[in-house]
Coordinates of N, CA and C in Angstrom, one line a residue:
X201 N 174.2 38.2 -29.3 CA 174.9 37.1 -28.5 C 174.5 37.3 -27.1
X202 N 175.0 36.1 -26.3 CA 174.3 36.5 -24.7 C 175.9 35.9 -24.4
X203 N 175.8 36.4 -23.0 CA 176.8 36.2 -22.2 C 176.4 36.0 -20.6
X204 N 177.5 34.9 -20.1 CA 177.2 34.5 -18.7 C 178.2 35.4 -18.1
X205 N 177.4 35.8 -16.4 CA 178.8 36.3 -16.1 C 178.3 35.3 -14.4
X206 N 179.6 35.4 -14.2 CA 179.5 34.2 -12.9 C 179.8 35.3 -11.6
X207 N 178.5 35.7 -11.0 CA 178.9 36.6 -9.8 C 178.6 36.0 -8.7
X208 N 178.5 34.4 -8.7 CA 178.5 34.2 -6.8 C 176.6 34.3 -6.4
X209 N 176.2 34.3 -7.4 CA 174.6 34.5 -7.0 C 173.9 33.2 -7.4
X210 N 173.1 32.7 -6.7 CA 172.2 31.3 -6.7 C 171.0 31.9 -7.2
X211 N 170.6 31.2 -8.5 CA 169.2 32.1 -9.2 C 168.9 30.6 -9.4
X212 N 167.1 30.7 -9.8 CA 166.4 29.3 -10.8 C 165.4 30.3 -12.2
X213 N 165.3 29.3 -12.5 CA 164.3 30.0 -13.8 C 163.0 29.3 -13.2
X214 N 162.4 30.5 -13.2 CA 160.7 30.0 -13.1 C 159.6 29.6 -14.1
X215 N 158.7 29.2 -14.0 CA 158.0 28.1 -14.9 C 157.7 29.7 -16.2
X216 N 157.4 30.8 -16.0 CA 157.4 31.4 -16.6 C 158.7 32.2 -17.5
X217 N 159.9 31.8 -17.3 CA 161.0 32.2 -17.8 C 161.8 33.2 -16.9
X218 N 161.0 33.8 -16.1 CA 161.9 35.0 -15.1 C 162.9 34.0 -14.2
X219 N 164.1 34.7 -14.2 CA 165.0 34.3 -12.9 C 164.5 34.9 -11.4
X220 N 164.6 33.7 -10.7 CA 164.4 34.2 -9.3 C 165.9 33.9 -8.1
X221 N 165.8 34.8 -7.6 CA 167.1 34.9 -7.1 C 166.7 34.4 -5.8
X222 N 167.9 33.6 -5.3 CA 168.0 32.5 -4.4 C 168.7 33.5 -3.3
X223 N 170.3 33.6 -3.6 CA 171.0 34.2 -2.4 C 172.2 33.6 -2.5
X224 N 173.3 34.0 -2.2 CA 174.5 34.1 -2.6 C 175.1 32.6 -2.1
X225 N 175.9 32.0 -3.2 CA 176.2 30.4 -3.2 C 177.5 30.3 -2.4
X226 N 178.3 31.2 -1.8 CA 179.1 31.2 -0.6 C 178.8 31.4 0.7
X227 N 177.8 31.8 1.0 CA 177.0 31.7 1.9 C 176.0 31.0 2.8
X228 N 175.6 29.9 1.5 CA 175.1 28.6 1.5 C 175.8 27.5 2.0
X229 N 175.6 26.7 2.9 CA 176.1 25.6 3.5 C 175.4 24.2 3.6
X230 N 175.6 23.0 3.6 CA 174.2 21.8 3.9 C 175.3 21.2 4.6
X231 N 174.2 21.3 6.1 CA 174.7 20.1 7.3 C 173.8 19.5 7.4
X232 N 174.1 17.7 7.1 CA 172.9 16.8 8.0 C 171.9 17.2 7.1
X233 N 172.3 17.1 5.6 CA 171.1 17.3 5.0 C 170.3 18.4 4.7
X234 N 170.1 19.5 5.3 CA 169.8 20.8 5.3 C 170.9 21.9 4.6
X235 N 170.1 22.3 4.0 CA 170.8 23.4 2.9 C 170.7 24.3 3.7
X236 N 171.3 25.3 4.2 CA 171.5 26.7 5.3 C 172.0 28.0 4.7
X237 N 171.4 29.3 4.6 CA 172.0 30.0 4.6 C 172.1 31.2 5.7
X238 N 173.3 31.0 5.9 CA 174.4 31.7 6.9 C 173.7 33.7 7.5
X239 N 173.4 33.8 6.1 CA 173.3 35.1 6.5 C 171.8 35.4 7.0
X240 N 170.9 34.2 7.0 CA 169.8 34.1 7.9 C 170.0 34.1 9.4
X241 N 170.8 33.7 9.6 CA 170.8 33.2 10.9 C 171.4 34.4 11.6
X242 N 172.5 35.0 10.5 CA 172.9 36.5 11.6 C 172.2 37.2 11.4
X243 N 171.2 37.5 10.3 CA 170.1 38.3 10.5 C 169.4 38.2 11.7
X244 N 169.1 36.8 12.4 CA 168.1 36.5 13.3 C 168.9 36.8 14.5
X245 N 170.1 36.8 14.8 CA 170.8 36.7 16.0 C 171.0 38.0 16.1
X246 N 171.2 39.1 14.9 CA 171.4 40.4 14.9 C 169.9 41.8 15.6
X247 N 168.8 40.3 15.6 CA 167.6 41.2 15.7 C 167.9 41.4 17.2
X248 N 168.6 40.5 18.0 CA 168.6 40.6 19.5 C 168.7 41.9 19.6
X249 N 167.9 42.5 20.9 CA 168.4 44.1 21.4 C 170.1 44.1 21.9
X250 N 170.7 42.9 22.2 CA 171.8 42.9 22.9 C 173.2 43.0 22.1
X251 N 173.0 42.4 20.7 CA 173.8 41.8 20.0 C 174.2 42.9 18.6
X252 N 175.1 43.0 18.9 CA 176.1 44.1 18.0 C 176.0 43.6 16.1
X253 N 176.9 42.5 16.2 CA 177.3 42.0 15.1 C 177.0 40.5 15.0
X254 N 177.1 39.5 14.4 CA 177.1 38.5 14.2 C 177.6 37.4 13.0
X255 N 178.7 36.7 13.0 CA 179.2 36.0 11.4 C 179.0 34.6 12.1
X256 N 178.5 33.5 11.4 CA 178.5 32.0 11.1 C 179.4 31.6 10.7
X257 N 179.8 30.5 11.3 CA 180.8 30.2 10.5 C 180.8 28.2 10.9
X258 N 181.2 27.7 10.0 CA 180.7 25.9 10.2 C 182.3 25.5 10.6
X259 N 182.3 24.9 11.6 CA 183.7 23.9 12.6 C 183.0 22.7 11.9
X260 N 184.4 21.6 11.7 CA 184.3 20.1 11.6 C 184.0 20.0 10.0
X261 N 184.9 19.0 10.0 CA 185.6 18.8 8.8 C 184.3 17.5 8.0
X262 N 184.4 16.3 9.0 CA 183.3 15.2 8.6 C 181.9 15.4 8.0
X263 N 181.0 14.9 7.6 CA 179.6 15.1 8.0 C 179.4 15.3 9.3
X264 N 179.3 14.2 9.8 CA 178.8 13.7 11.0 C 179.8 15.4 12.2
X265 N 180.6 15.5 12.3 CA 181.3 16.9 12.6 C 181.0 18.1 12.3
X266 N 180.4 18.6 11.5 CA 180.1 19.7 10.7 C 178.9 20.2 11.8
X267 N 178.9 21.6 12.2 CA 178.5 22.5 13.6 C 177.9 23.8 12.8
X268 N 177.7 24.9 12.9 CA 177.4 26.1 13.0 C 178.0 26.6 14.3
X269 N 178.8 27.9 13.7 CA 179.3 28.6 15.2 C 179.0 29.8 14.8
X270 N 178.3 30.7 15.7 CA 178.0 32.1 15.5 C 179.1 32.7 16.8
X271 N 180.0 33.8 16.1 CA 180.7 34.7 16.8 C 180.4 36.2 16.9
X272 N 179.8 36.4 17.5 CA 179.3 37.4 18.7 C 179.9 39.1 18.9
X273 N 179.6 39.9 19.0 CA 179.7 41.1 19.5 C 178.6 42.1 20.0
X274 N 178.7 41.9 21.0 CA 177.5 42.0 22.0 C 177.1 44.0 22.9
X275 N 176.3 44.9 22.3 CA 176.2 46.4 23.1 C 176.1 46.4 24.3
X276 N 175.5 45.7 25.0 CA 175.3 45.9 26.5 C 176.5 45.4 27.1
X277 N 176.5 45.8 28.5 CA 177.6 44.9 29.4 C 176.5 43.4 30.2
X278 N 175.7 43.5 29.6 CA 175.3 41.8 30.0 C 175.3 41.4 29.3
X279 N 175.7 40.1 28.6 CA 175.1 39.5 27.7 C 174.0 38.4 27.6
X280 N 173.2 38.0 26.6 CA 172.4 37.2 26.9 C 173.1 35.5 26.9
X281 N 172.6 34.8 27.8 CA 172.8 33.4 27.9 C 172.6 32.8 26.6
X282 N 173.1 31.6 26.7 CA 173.0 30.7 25.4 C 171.7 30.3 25.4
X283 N 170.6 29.8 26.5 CA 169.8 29.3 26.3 C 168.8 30.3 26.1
X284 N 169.1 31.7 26.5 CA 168.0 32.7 25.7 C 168.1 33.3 24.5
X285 N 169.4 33.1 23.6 CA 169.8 32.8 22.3 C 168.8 32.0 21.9
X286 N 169.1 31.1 22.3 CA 168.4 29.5 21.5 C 167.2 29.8 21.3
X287 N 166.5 30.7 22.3 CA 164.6 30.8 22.3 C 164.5 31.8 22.1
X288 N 165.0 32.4 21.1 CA 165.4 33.8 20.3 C 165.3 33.5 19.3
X289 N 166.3 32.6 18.8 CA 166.4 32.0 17.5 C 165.0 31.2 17.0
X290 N 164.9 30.4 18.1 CA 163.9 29.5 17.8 C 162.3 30.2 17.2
X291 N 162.2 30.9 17.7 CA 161.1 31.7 16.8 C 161.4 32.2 15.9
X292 N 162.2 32.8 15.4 CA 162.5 32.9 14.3 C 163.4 32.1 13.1
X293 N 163.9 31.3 13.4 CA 164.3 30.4 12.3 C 164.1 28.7 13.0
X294 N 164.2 27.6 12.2 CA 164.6 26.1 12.0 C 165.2 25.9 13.2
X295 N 164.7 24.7 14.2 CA 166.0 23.9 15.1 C 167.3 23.7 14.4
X296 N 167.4 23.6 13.2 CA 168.7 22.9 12.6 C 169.6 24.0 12.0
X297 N 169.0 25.2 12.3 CA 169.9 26.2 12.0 C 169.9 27.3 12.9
X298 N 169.7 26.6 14.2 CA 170.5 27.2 15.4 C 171.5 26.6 15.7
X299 N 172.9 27.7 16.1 CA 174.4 27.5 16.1 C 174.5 26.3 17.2
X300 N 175.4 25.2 17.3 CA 175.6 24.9 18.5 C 176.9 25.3 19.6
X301 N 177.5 26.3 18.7 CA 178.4 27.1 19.9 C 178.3 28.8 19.5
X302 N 177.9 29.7 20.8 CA 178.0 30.8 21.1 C 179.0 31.7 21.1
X303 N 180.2 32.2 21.0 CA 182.0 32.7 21.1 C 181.3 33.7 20.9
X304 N 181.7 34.5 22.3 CA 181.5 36.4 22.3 C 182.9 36.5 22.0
X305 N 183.2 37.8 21.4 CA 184.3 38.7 21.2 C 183.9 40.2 21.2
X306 N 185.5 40.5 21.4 CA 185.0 42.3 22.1 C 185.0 43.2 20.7
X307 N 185.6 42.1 19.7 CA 185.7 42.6 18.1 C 185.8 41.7 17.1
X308 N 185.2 41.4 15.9 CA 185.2 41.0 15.1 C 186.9 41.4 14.4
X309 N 187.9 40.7 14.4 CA 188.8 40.1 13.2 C 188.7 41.0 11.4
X310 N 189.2 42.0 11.4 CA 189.2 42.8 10.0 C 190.2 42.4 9.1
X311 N 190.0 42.3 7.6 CA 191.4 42.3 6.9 C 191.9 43.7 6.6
X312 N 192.8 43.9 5.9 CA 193.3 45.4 5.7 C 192.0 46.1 4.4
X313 N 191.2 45.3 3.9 CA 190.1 46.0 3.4 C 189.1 46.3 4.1
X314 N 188.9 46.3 5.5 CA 188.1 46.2 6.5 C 186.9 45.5 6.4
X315 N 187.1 44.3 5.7 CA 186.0 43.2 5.9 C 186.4 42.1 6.6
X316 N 185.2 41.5 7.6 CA 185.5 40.4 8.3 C 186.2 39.5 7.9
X317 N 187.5 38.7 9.0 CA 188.6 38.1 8.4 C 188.2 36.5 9.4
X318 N 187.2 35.6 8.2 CA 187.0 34.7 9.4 C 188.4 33.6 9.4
X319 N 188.9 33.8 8.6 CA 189.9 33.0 9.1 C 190.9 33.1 10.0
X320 N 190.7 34.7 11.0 CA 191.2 35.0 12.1 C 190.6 34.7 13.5
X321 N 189.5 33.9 13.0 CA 188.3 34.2 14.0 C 188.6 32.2 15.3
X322 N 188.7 32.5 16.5 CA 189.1 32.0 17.3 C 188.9 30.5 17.2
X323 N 189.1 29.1 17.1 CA 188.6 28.1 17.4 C 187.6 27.8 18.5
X324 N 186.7 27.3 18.1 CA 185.4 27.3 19.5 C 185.9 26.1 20.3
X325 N 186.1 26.5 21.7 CA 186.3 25.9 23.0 C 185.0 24.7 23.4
X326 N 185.1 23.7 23.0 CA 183.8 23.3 23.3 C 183.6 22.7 25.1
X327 N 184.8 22.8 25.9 CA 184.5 22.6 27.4 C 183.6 23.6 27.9
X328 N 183.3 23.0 28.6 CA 182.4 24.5 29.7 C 183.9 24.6 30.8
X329 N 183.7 25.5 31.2 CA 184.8 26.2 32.4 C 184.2 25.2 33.6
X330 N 185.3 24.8 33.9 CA 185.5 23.3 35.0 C 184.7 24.4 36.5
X331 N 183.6 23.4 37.1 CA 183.1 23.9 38.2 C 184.2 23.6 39.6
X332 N 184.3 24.1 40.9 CA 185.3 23.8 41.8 C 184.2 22.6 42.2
X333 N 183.1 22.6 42.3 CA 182.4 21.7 42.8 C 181.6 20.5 41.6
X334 N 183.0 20.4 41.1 CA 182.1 19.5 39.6 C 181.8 17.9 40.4
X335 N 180.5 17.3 39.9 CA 180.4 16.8 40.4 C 180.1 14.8 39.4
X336 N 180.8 14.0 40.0 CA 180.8 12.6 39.1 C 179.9 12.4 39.1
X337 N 179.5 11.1 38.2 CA 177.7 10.9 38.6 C 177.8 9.3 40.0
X338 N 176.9 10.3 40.3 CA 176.6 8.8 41.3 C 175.8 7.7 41.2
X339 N 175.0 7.3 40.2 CA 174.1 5.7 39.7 C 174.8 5.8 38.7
X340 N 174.7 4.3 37.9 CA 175.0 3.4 37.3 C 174.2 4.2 36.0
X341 N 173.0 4.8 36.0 CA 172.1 5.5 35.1 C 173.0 6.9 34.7
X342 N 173.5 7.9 35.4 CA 174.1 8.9 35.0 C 175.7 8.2 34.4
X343 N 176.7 7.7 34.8 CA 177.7 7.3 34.1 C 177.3 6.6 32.9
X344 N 176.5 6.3 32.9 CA 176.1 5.9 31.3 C 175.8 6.8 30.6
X345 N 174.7 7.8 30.6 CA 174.3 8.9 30.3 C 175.9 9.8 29.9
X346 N 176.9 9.9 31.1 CA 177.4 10.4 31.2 C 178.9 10.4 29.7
X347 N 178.7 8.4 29.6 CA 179.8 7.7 28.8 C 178.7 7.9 27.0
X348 N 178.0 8.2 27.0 CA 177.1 8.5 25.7 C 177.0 9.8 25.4
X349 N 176.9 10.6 26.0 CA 177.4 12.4 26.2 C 178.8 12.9 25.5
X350 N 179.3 12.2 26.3 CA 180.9 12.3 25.7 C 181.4 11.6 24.5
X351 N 180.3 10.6 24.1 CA 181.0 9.9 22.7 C 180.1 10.9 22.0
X352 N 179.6 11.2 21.7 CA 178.3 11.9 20.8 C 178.7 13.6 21.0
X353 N 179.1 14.3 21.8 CA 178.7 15.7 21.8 C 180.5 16.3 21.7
X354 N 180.9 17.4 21.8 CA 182.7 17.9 21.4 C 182.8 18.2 22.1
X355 N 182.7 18.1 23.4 CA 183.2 18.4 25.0 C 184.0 17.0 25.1
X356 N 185.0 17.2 25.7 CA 185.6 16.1 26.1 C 185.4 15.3 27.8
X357 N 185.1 16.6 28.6 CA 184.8 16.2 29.5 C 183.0 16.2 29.6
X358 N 182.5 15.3 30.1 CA 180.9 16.1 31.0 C 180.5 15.7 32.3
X359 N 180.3 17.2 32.9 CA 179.8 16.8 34.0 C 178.7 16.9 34.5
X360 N 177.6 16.3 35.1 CA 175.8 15.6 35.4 C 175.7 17.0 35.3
X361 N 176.1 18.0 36.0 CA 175.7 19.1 35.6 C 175.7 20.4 34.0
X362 N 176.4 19.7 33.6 CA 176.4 20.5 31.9 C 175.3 20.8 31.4
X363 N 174.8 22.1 31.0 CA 173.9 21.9 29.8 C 174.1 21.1 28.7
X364 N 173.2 20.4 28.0 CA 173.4 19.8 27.0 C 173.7 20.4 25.6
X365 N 172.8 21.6 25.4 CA 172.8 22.9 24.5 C 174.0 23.2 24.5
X366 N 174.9 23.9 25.8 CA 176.0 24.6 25.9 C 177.1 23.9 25.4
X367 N 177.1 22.4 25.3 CA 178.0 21.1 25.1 C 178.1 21.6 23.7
X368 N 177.2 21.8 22.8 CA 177.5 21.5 21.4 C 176.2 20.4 20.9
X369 N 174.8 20.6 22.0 CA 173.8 19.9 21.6 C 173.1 20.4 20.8
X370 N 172.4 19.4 19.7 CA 171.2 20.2 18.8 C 170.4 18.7 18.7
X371 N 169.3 19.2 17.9 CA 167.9 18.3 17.9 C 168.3 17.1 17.6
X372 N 169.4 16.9 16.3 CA 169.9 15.5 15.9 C 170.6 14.9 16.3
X373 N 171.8 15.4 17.4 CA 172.3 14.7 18.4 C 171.2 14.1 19.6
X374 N 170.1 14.9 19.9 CA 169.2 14.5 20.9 C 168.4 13.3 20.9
X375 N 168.4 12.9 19.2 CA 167.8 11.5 19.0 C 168.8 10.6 19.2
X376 N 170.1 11.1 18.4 CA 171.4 9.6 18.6 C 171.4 9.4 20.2
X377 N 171.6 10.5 21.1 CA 171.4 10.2 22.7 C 170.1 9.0 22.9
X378 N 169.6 9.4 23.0 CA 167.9 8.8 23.2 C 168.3 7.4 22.6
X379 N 168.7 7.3 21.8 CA 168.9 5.9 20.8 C 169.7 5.2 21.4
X380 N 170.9 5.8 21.7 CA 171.5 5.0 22.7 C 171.4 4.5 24.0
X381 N 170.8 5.8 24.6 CA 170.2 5.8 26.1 C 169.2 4.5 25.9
X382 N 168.3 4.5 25.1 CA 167.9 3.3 25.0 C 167.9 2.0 24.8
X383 N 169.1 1.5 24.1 CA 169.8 0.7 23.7 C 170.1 0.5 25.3
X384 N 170.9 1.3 25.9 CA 171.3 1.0 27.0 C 170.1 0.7 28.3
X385 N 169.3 0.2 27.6 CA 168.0 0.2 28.9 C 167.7 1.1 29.9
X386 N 167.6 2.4 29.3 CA 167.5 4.0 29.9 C 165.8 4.3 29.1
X387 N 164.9 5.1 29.5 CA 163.9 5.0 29.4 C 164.0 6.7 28.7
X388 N 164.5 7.1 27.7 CA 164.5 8.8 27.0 C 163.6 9.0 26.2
X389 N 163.5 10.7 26.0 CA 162.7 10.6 25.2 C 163.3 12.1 24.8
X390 N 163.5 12.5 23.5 CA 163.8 13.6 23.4 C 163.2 14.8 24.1
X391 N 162.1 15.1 24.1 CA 161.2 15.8 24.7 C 161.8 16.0 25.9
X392 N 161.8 14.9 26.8 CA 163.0 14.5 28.0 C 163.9 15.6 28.2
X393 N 164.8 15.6 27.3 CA 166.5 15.8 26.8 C 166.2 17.4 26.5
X394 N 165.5 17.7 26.5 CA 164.8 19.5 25.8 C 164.0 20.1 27.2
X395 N 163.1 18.9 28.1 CA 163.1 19.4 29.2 C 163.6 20.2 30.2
X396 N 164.4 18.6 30.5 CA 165.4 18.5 31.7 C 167.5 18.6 30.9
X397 N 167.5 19.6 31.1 CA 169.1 20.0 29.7 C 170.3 19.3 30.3
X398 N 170.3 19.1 31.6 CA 171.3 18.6 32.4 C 171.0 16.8 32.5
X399 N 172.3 15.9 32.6 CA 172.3 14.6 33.1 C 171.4 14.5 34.7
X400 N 171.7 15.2 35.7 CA 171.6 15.5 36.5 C 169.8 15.4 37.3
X401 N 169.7 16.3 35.8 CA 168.0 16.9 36.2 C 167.7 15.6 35.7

């Protein structure tokens, strides 16, 4: 007789009859169409020299909502920036499975079996820390930019100076911008938007 046993593992049968093993089906996530697995990405974020630990975890309940957040525990006392993350990642994995928000902590969240407890793990802040010199936009071209930024990205506020990355931007937001910027008789181009990261620039 044969028997199934169900352990959480993603396998296919190959044209020759062997199982090949995929990778663990709780771990697997699909945003925006892309199947992701989670423990890729802290592998890649874990190669940093800087970076301690690393867990994924997906914010936003919708499609169209649904994020990657990587939470952080970092060896040095500097840490690296978000945008040297990004070109870290980016060699090594997909635009679409780089995190759009960064959360350092001084500790990862344990249960009493001392495995990571993400459901103790912080909600991601998506403001940037208000500048004293934040500045409104001044053309008719940046408050537009400015009113399409904020329908499209989970910052509630933006200011010309925000990175777009640090906002909660990734590659598929950068086309809905563009699309709209255009609509709006704004001249974008993604390439643009990846350039120059700020409204500003």
């Amino acid at each position: 007789s044969e028997y199934l046993y169900k352990t959480g593992d993603q396998v296919r049968y190959r044209p020759d009859g062997a199982i090949e093993y995929l990778g663990r089906i709780d771990q697997q996530v699909k945003i925006r169409g892309f199947r992701i697995e989670l423990g890729e990405i802290s592998t890649a974020l874990e190669a940093h020299s800087s970076i301690d630990q690393a867990v994924i975890t997906v914010s936003g309940n919708s499609v169209e909502q649904k994020r990657l957040i990587a939470y952080l525990t970092f060896s040095l006392d500097k840490r690296p920036s978000t945008l040297e993350l990004r070109e870290h990642l980016l060699a090594l994995i997909p635009d679409y499975m780089v995190p759009a928000k960064f959360v350092w902590l001084r500790d990862l969240p344990l249960t009493p079996n001392g495995k990571i407890d993400k459901r103790a793990l912080p909600e991601p802040d998506w403001q940037l820390e208000a500048d004293q010199d934040q500045q409104q936009p001044n053309t008719d071209v940046e408050q537009t930019l400015v009113d399409i930024w904020t329908a499209l990205l989970p910052a509630e506020i933006v200011d010309v100076h925000d990175n777009f990355f640090e906002l909660g931007g990734d590659s598929i937001l950068a086309m809905q911008i563009v699309s709209r910027a255009q609509q709006a008789g704004i001249s974008l181009s993604p390439q643009r938007l990846f350039q120059y990261q700020t409204i500003a620039e």
